[in-house]
Short mmCIF file of C-alpha atoms in Angstrom, two decimals:
data_model
loop_
_atom_site.label_atom_id
_atom_site.label_comp_id
_atom_site.label_asym_id
_atom_site.label_seq_id
_atom_site.Cartn_x
_atom_site.Cartn_y
_atom_site.Cartn_z
CA MET A 282 124.29 75.66 94.47
CA GLU A 283 123.50 75.34 98.16
CA VAL A 284 120.99 73.18 99.98
CA VAL A 285 119.77 74.45 103.36
CA ASP A 286 117.71 72.16 105.59
CA LEU A 287 115.73 73.94 108.29
CA LYS A 288 113.69 72.76 111.23
CA VAL A 289 110.61 74.98 111.40
CA CYS A 290 107.45 74.35 113.40
CA LEU A 291 104.67 74.14 110.79
CA HIS A 292 101.27 73.75 112.45
CA CYS A 293 99.02 73.81 109.41
CA LYS A 294 98.86 74.31 105.65
CA SER A 295 98.55 78.06 106.17
CA CYS A 296 101.87 78.18 108.09
CA GLU A 297 103.51 76.10 105.39
CA ASN A 298 102.26 78.37 102.60
CA ALA A 299 103.31 81.55 104.42
CA VAL A 300 106.87 80.31 104.90
CA ARG A 301 107.12 78.96 101.34
CA LYS A 302 105.86 82.25 99.89
CA THR A 303 108.42 84.22 101.92
CA LEU A 304 111.31 81.95 100.96
CA CYS A 305 110.42 82.02 97.27
CA LYS A 306 110.82 85.81 97.27
CA ILE A 307 114.50 85.57 98.26
CA LYS A 308 116.78 86.28 95.34
CA GLY A 309 118.64 83.14 94.30
CA VAL A 310 116.17 80.59 95.69
CA LYS A 311 115.39 77.98 93.04
CA CYS A 312 113.26 75.47 94.96
CA VAL A 313 111.51 75.18 98.33
CA GLU A 314 110.27 71.84 99.60
CA THR A 315 108.35 71.48 102.84
CA ASN A 316 107.52 68.47 104.96
CA ARG A 317 104.93 69.39 107.57
CA ALA A 318 105.04 65.95 109.21
CA LEU A 319 108.77 66.30 109.93
CA ASN A 320 108.69 70.11 110.41
CA LYS A 321 111.41 70.35 107.79
CA ILE A 322 112.00 72.82 104.98
CA THR A 323 114.62 72.29 102.29
CA VAL A 324 115.74 75.30 100.25
CA LEU A 325 117.83 74.98 97.09
CA GLY A 326 119.58 77.87 95.40
CA TYR A 327 122.32 80.47 95.49
CA MET A 328 121.63 82.30 98.75
CA ASP A 329 123.03 82.97 102.21
CA HIS A 330 121.68 80.55 104.82
CA LYS A 331 121.59 83.31 107.44
CA MET A 332 119.25 85.32 105.22
CA VAL A 333 117.00 82.28 104.84
CA ILE A 334 116.77 81.87 108.61
CA ASN A 335 116.05 85.58 109.12
CA GLU A 336 113.25 85.53 106.55
CA VAL A 337 111.60 82.52 108.21
CA ARG A 338 111.85 84.24 111.61
CA LYS A 339 110.15 87.32 110.15
CA THR A 340 107.07 85.14 109.60
CA GLY A 341 106.92 84.55 113.37
CA ARG A 342 108.33 81.03 113.40
CA LYS A 343 111.50 79.68 114.94
CA ALA A 344 114.03 78.29 112.47
CA GLU A 345 117.09 76.16 113.06
CA VAL A 346 119.56 74.86 110.51
CA LEU A 347 119.66 71.08 110.59
CA ALA A 348 123.17 69.69 110.81
CA PRO A 349 124.42 68.25 107.54
CA PRO A 350 124.87 64.48 107.58
CA SER A 351 128.24 63.44 108.93
CA CYS A 352 130.82 62.92 106.24
CA HIS A 353 132.52 59.60 106.73
CA ARG A 354 134.47 57.67 104.18
CA PRO A 355 132.77 54.49 103.02
CA SER A 356 134.96 51.42 103.02
CA THR A 357 133.83 49.98 99.69
CA PRO A 358 133.29 51.47 96.22
CA HIS A 359 129.73 50.09 96.25
CA ARG A 360 128.83 52.40 99.12
CA ARG A 361 130.35 55.37 97.29
CA ARG A 362 128.09 54.81 94.31
CA ARG A 363 125.12 54.42 96.59
CA GLN A 364 125.81 57.71 98.39
CA ALA A 365 126.22 59.60 95.14
CA ALA A 366 122.69 58.62 94.14
CA THR A 367 121.15 60.29 97.21
CA VAL A 368 121.37 63.89 96.00
CA PHE A 369 118.67 66.50 96.61
CA LYS A 370 116.16 66.38 93.78
CA CYS A 371 113.52 69.03 93.29
CA ILE A 372 110.72 67.32 91.39
CA MET A 373 108.53 70.39 90.97
CA PRO A 374 109.85 73.84 91.90
CA SER A 375 107.41 75.12 94.51
CA CYS A 376 108.32 78.73 93.78
CA PHE A 377 106.86 78.63 90.32
CA LEU A 378 103.42 77.18 91.17
#
């Protein structure tokens, strides 16, 4: 399963809903979470990230893939456990509302 974080300019609730609706139609998308305050969209599923970007651009908005967090090796086992707990969690799948 892939997680794609996108930076998309979301002006209002209408923009947010239009992008979410478009992304939910992509085959393989399991969950779409939006954060209008941060202009961030997180997509979870089995899909190509290029297709996700193209679909967002079809709605008339610019989309950029946010860089994944840098992978550095923690020095202690405590930090390893802590990092493992910060996994993407879709509380309520937006596609099925």
